[in-house]
Amino acid sequence: SQSLFIHIQACQKKWESVEAAKHPKERRPLPPPPPGLQAGMLPIEPHDIDEFNAAMYAYWDKQSLVPCGICGRTFRPDAFEHHRNACTPSNPGGPLGMPKGGAPRPGSRAGPTAPVGPRSVPGGNGAAPAPR
């Protein structure tokens, strides 16, 4: 729908506003519009919509987020400033460490969306289970 094109224009305006507030040496140029995005060429079928959304998200991730050279996670520029103070080669991912399963590939989105472990289980308190 046309709301996507309105959304893109609003995002471009916000990007330019945020970048204008930065020191000139720190400003990033406006990313180009996503490739293949043309008026009237939006998908209609559910499967095509899912593929389109995944491609647009991957494009946004690559163009807008800042990758950490140590752990490979990606961040908004303001969040990266905080992360890079905590992430070190001897402690990748910072004080919370890396997501279960090890380090992700650089440029990929890292880790689960929810914590993993006893506290993430309903009723879990982080303690070992009681003996039976």
PDB file of C-alpha atoms in Angstrom:
ATOM      1  CA  SER A   1       0.000   0.000   0.000  1.00  0.00           C
ATOM      2  CA  GLN A   2       0.988   3.618  -0.300  1.00  0.00           C
ATOM      3  CA  SER A   3       1.544   3.777   3.472  1.00  0.00           C
ATOM      4  CA  LEU A   4       4.919   2.076   2.936  1.00  0.00           C
ATOM      5  CA  PHE A   5       6.084   4.961   0.768  1.00  0.00           C
ATOM      6  CA  ILE A   6       4.854   7.447   3.376  1.00  0.00           C
ATOM      7  CA  HIS A   7       6.778   5.444   5.994  1.00  0.00           C
ATOM      8  CA  ILE A   8       9.979   5.566   3.928  1.00  0.00           C
ATOM      9  CA  GLN A   9       9.692   9.343   3.495  1.00  0.00           C
ATOM     10  CA  ALA A  10       9.154   9.780   7.251  1.00  0.00           C
ATOM     11  CA  CYS A  11      12.185   7.581   7.994  1.00  0.00           C
ATOM     12  CA  GLN A  12      14.336   9.566   5.578  1.00  0.00           C
ATOM     13  CA  LYS A  13      13.274  12.814   7.242  1.00  0.00           C
ATOM     14  CA  LYS A  14      14.049  11.410  10.705  1.00  0.00           C
ATOM     15  CA  TRP A  15      17.439  10.073   9.524  1.00  0.00           C
ATOM     16  CA  GLU A  16      18.411  13.485   8.188  1.00  0.00           C
ATOM     17  CA  SER A  17      17.259  15.174  11.404  1.00  0.00           C
ATOM     18  CA  VAL A  18      19.259  12.802  13.630  1.00  0.00           C
ATOM     19  CA  GLU A  19      22.362  13.085  11.460  1.00  0.00           C
ATOM     20  CA  ALA A  20      22.124  16.907  11.338  1.00  0.00           C
ATOM     21  CA  ALA A  21      22.414  16.964  15.139  1.00  0.00           C
ATOM     22  CA  LYS A  22      25.762  15.114  14.995  1.00  0.00           C
ATOM     23  CA  HIS A  23      29.226  16.550  14.517  1.00  0.00           C
ATOM     24  CA  PRO A  24      29.857  16.821  10.738  1.00  0.00           C
ATOM     25  CA  LYS A  25      32.598  14.156  10.840  1.00  0.00           C
ATOM     26  CA  GLU A  26      30.225  11.676  12.503  1.00  0.00           C
ATOM     27  CA  ARG A  27      27.305  12.115  10.081  1.00  0.00           C
ATOM     28  CA  ARG A  28      26.309   9.240   7.857  1.00  0.00           C
ATOM     29  CA  PRO A  29      24.718   9.771   4.460  1.00  0.00           C
ATOM     30  CA  LEU A  30      21.101   8.872   3.842  1.00  0.00           C
ATOM     31  CA  PRO A  31      20.968   5.237   2.675  1.00  0.00           C
ATOM     32  CA  PRO A  32      19.557   4.733  -0.804  1.00  0.00           C
ATOM     33  CA  PRO A  33      16.001   3.396  -1.045  1.00  0.00           C
ATOM     34  CA  PRO A  34      15.733  -0.390  -0.902  1.00  0.00           C
ATOM     35  CA  PRO A  35      16.453  -1.993  -4.282  1.00  0.00           C
ATOM     36  CA  GLY A  36      13.459  -3.253  -6.189  1.00  0.00           C
ATOM     37  CA  LEU A  37      11.019  -1.063  -4.278  1.00  0.00           C
ATOM     38  CA  GLN A  38       8.823   0.608  -6.848  1.00  0.00           C
ATOM     39  CA  ALA A  39       5.318   2.020  -6.684  1.00  0.00           C
ATOM     40  CA  GLY A  40       2.802  -0.586  -7.715  1.00  0.00           C
ATOM     41  CA  MET A  41       5.300  -3.426  -7.368  1.00  0.00           C
ATOM     42  CA  LEU A  42       4.451  -4.450  -3.815  1.00  0.00           C
ATOM     43  CA  PRO A  43       3.697  -8.136  -3.171  1.00  0.00           C
ATOM     44  CA  ILE A  44       0.142  -9.321  -2.622  1.00  0.00           C
ATOM     45  CA  GLU A  45       0.443 -13.020  -1.761  1.00  0.00           C
ATOM     46  CA  PRO A  46       1.205 -13.875   1.920  1.00  0.00           C
ATOM     47  CA  HIS A  47       4.368 -15.833   1.069  1.00  0.00           C
ATOM     48  CA  ASP A  48       5.625 -13.012  -1.146  1.00  0.00           C
ATOM     49  CA  ILE A  49       4.858 -10.467   1.575  1.00  0.00           C
ATOM     50  CA  ASP A  50       6.889 -12.490   4.094  1.00  0.00           C
ATOM     51  CA  GLU A  51       9.845 -12.669   1.683  1.00  0.00           C
ATOM     52  CA  PHE A  52       9.542  -8.946   0.931  1.00  0.00           C
ATOM     53  CA  ASN A  53       9.451  -8.054   4.640  1.00  0.00           C
ATOM     54  CA  ALA A  54      12.487 -10.259   5.342  1.00  0.00           C
ATOM     55  CA  ALA A  55      14.412  -8.637   2.484  1.00  0.00           C
ATOM     56  CA  MET A  56      13.483  -5.122   3.646  1.00  0.00           C
ATOM     57  CA  TYR A  57      14.490  -5.937   7.234  1.00  0.00           C
ATOM     58  CA  ALA A  58      17.846  -7.348   6.073  1.00  0.00           C
ATOM     59  CA  TYR A  59      18.419  -4.226   3.971  1.00  0.00           C
ATOM     60  CA  TRP A  60      17.579  -1.944   6.902  1.00  0.00           C
ATOM     61  CA  ASP A  61      19.879  -3.966   9.170  1.00  0.00           C
ATOM     62  CA  LYS A  62      22.768  -3.711   6.710  1.00  0.00           C
ATOM     63  CA  GLN A  63      22.284  -0.025   5.900  1.00  0.00           C
ATOM     64  CA  SER A  64      21.218   1.460   9.234  1.00  0.00           C
ATOM     65  CA  LEU A  65      22.770  -0.532  12.052  1.00  0.00           C
ATOM     66  CA  VAL A  66      26.397  -0.435  13.161  1.00  0.00           C
ATOM     67  CA  PRO A  67      28.165  -3.815  13.496  1.00  0.00           C
ATOM     68  CA  CYS A  68      30.475  -4.507  16.431  1.00  0.00           C
ATOM     69  CA  GLY A  69      33.871  -5.596  15.158  1.00  0.00           C
ATOM     70  CA  ILE A  70      34.360  -7.816  18.216  1.00  0.00           C
ATOM     71  CA  CYS A  71      31.124  -9.770  18.699  1.00  0.00           C
ATOM     72  CA  GLY A  72      29.437  -9.154  15.327  1.00  0.00           C
ATOM     73  CA  ARG A  73      26.141  -7.941  16.789  1.00  0.00           C
ATOM     74  CA  THR A  74      24.470  -4.923  15.205  1.00  0.00           C
ATOM     75  CA  PHE A  75      23.196  -1.824  17.007  1.00  0.00           C
ATOM     76  CA  ARG A  76      21.554   1.523  16.494  1.00  0.00           C
ATOM     77  CA  PRO A  77      24.380   4.089  16.524  1.00  0.00           C
ATOM     78  CA  ASP A  78      23.405   5.429  19.970  1.00  0.00           C
ATOM     79  CA  ALA A  79      23.234   1.926  21.461  1.00  0.00           C
ATOM     80  CA  PHE A  80      26.562   1.005  19.858  1.00  0.00           C
ATOM     81  CA  GLU A  81      28.276   3.842  21.725  1.00  0.00           C
ATOM     82  CA  HIS A  82      27.272   2.158  25.002  1.00  0.00           C
ATOM     83  CA  HIS A  83      28.016  -1.370  23.758  1.00  0.00           C
ATOM     84  CA  ARG A  84      31.523  -0.642  22.528  1.00  0.00           C
ATOM     85  CA  ASN A  85      32.530   0.501  26.013  1.00  0.00           C
ATOM     86  CA  ALA A  86      31.588  -2.921  27.415  1.00  0.00           C
ATOM     87  CA  CYS A  87      32.465  -5.370  24.610  1.00  0.00           C
ATOM     88  CA  THR A  88      36.105  -6.461  24.609  1.00  0.00           C
ATOM     89  CA  PRO A  89      38.026  -9.305  22.926  1.00  0.00           C
ATOM     90  CA  SER A  90      38.383 -10.990  26.306  1.00  0.00           C
ATOM     91  CA  ASN A  91      34.691 -10.473  27.101  1.00  0.00           C
ATOM     92  CA  PRO A  92      32.757 -10.398  23.785  1.00  0.00           C
ATOM     93  CA  GLY A  93      29.188  -9.221  24.186  1.00  0.00           C
ATOM     94  CA  GLY A  94      29.987  -7.282  27.355  1.00  0.00           C
ATOM     95  CA  PRO A  95      29.020  -8.258  30.912  1.00  0.00           C
ATOM     96  CA  LEU A  96      26.126 -10.453  29.760  1.00  0.00           C
ATOM     97  CA  GLY A  97      28.369 -12.372  27.362  1.00  0.00           C
ATOM     98  CA  MET A  98      27.377 -13.798  24.026  1.00  0.00           C
ATOM     99  CA  PRO A  99      24.086 -15.541  23.319  1.00  0.00           C
ATOM    100  CA  LYS A 100      23.980 -19.296  23.871  1.00  0.00           C
ATOM    101  CA  GLY A 101      25.618 -21.053  20.929  1.00  0.00           C
ATOM    102  CA  GLY A 102      28.677 -18.831  20.593  1.00  0.00           C
ATOM    103  CA  ALA A 103      29.513 -15.802  18.529  1.00  0.00           C
ATOM    104  CA  PRO A 104      27.380 -14.982  15.492  1.00  0.00           C
ATOM    105  CA  ARG A 105      28.782 -14.259  12.070  1.00  0.00           C
ATOM    106  CA  PRO A 106      29.739 -10.603  11.691  1.00  0.00           C
ATOM    107  CA  GLY A 107      26.838  -8.583  10.333  1.00  0.00           C
ATOM    108  CA  SER A 108      24.186 -11.042  11.479  1.00  0.00           C
ATOM    109  CA  ARG A 109      21.594 -10.404  14.135  1.00  0.00           C
ATOM    110  CA  ALA A 110      22.786 -12.141  17.256  1.00  0.00           C
ATOM    111  CA  GLY A 111      21.046 -14.216  19.824  1.00  0.00           C
ATOM    112  CA  PRO A 112      17.547 -15.091  20.871  1.00  0.00           C
ATOM    113  CA  THR A 113      14.936 -12.435  21.441  1.00  0.00           C
ATOM    114  CA  ALA A 114      14.271 -13.656  24.989  1.00  0.00           C
ATOM    115  CA  PRO A 115      16.678 -14.715  27.709  1.00  0.00           C
ATOM    116  CA  VAL A 116      17.608 -18.370  27.879  1.00  0.00           C
ATOM    117  CA  GLY A 117      17.872 -20.186  31.182  1.00  0.00           C
ATOM    118  CA  PRO A 118      15.915 -20.960  34.343  1.00  0.00           C
ATOM    119  CA  ARG A 119      14.698 -17.377  34.769  1.00  0.00           C
ATOM    120  CA  SER A 120      13.099 -17.442  31.327  1.00  0.00           C
ATOM    121  CA  VAL A 121      10.919 -20.421  32.254  1.00  0.00           C
ATOM    122  CA  PRO A 122       7.559 -19.482  33.777  1.00  0.00           C
ATOM    123  CA  GLY A 123       7.918 -19.867  37.520  1.00  0.00           C
ATOM    124  CA  GLY A 124      11.699 -20.186  37.228  1.00  0.00           C
ATOM    125  CA  ASN A 125      13.688 -18.365  39.873  1.00  0.00           C
ATOM    126  CA  GLY A 126      17.178 -19.095  38.644  1.00  0.00           C
ATOM    127  CA  ALA A 127      17.811 -21.722  41.298  1.00  0.00           C
ATOM    128  CA  ALA A 128      18.567 -25.369  40.623  1.00  0.00           C
ATOM    129  CA  PRO A 129      15.515 -27.660  40.600  1.00  0.00           C
ATOM    130  CA  ALA A 130      14.652 -29.331  43.883  1.00  0.00           C
ATOM    131  CA  PRO A 131      15.674 -33.008  44.201  1.00  0.00           C
ATOM    132  CA  ARG A 132      12.890 -35.566  43.803  1.00  0.00           C
TER     133      ARG A 132
END
